[in-house]
């Protein structure tokens, strides 16, 4: 999955520089822009083949929405320009050894909401008319988010199928603003909104404190070897074998083979991110200053105090309180309890049959 095309043009880069400080004020650590053209042929081909091999497992919506993902006009007919944003979340492992673990991205408030709120805040600061405010997306529309993050120069595509942002690794949420103005129209508008010295401040606001780190894949194969389900192959990630898919999206039973792979993971799996050398400076806090994570994404003390016994005895009420406004709601109470039972034992574990329609 290496594509060494120049990700953004000089015009795109110039527009970005103007907007970086606004994005930084909203908490984003990277922003990029591109023309909203249909996605590149190599990517649509790659994605079609990935679907055809069945690697999307039970995510039928990905099959249904595949044609829509090729062109952003399916999401916003008047779109001209797309902005991609990255917002960091907790990188260090917050749970103690021996405790059950929830994937880092799901520790706090639901990222779909938080990221879109921040994109809307960003847009509101540009002083645009209501008809020019376009649409904010974060895993909420058929948008090929990793493709656009790469295309806009926000991050690099890694072999573990994730996007890494320089200085922040893969511990970031991606979101997009679909903008109905062309880059030229937007530049002209910004000329009237922001004073000239903006450009220099902009460079400062986002680069300050972030030492450059490696952000491109070393193709070292560590993610592939460490993956508990053997889900990472030369043909990309296979959701059918991925614990993140199986513990979050999969409805139904979890076979004994999966529960043996789970270890302490009861919701998601961060192993391919944890072993990746691109993430090591961030995980070890070496060469990079601590990342200011939006407090919405921090785990509650109640969540961190949960011992395996507490999880086994989790009641519906407790579940609701622990995960109010959280992305964990996606697995539902029954789904989470299925995972907890699976992490505790090796037998086939009965789950919930009800399929969920997403997005
Ligand atoms: S572990 Fe190695 S091969 Fe895998 S994504 Fe990271 S750098 Fe690339
Ligand atoms: S999330 Fe876990 S199971 Fe899924 S590909 Fe990464 S290491 Fe493998």
Short mmCIF file of C-alpha atoms in Angstrom, two decimals, residues 21 48 60 77 86 125 155 171 195 232 242 258 262 268 290 305:
data_model
loop_
_atom_site.label_atom_id
_atom_site.label_comp_id
_atom_site.label_asym_id
_atom_site.label_seq_id
_atom_site.Cartn_x
_atom_site.Cartn_y
_atom_site.Cartn_z
CA UNK A 21 -3.91 28.20 12.79
CA UNK A 48 -13.25 -3.13 -5.12
CA UNK A 60 -22.59 -5.09 3.94
CA UNK A 77 -23.75 17.44 -4.81
CA UNK A 86 -6.75 14.84 12.22
CA UNK A 125 -14.70 30.70 12.20
CA UNK A 155 -0.83 11.53 6.84
CA UNK A 171 -3.62 7.73 17.35
CA UNK A 195 -5.00 39.74 7.84
CA UNK A 232 -2.98 -8.41 8.09
CA UNK A 242 -9.66 -8.85 12.91
CA UNK A 258 -11.49 -15.96 18.55
CA UNK A 262 -8.70 -11.98 22.71
CA UNK A 268 -11.49 -3.45 19.84
CA UNK A 290 3.06 15.19 25.26
CA UNK A 305 -11.28 1.35 38.02
#
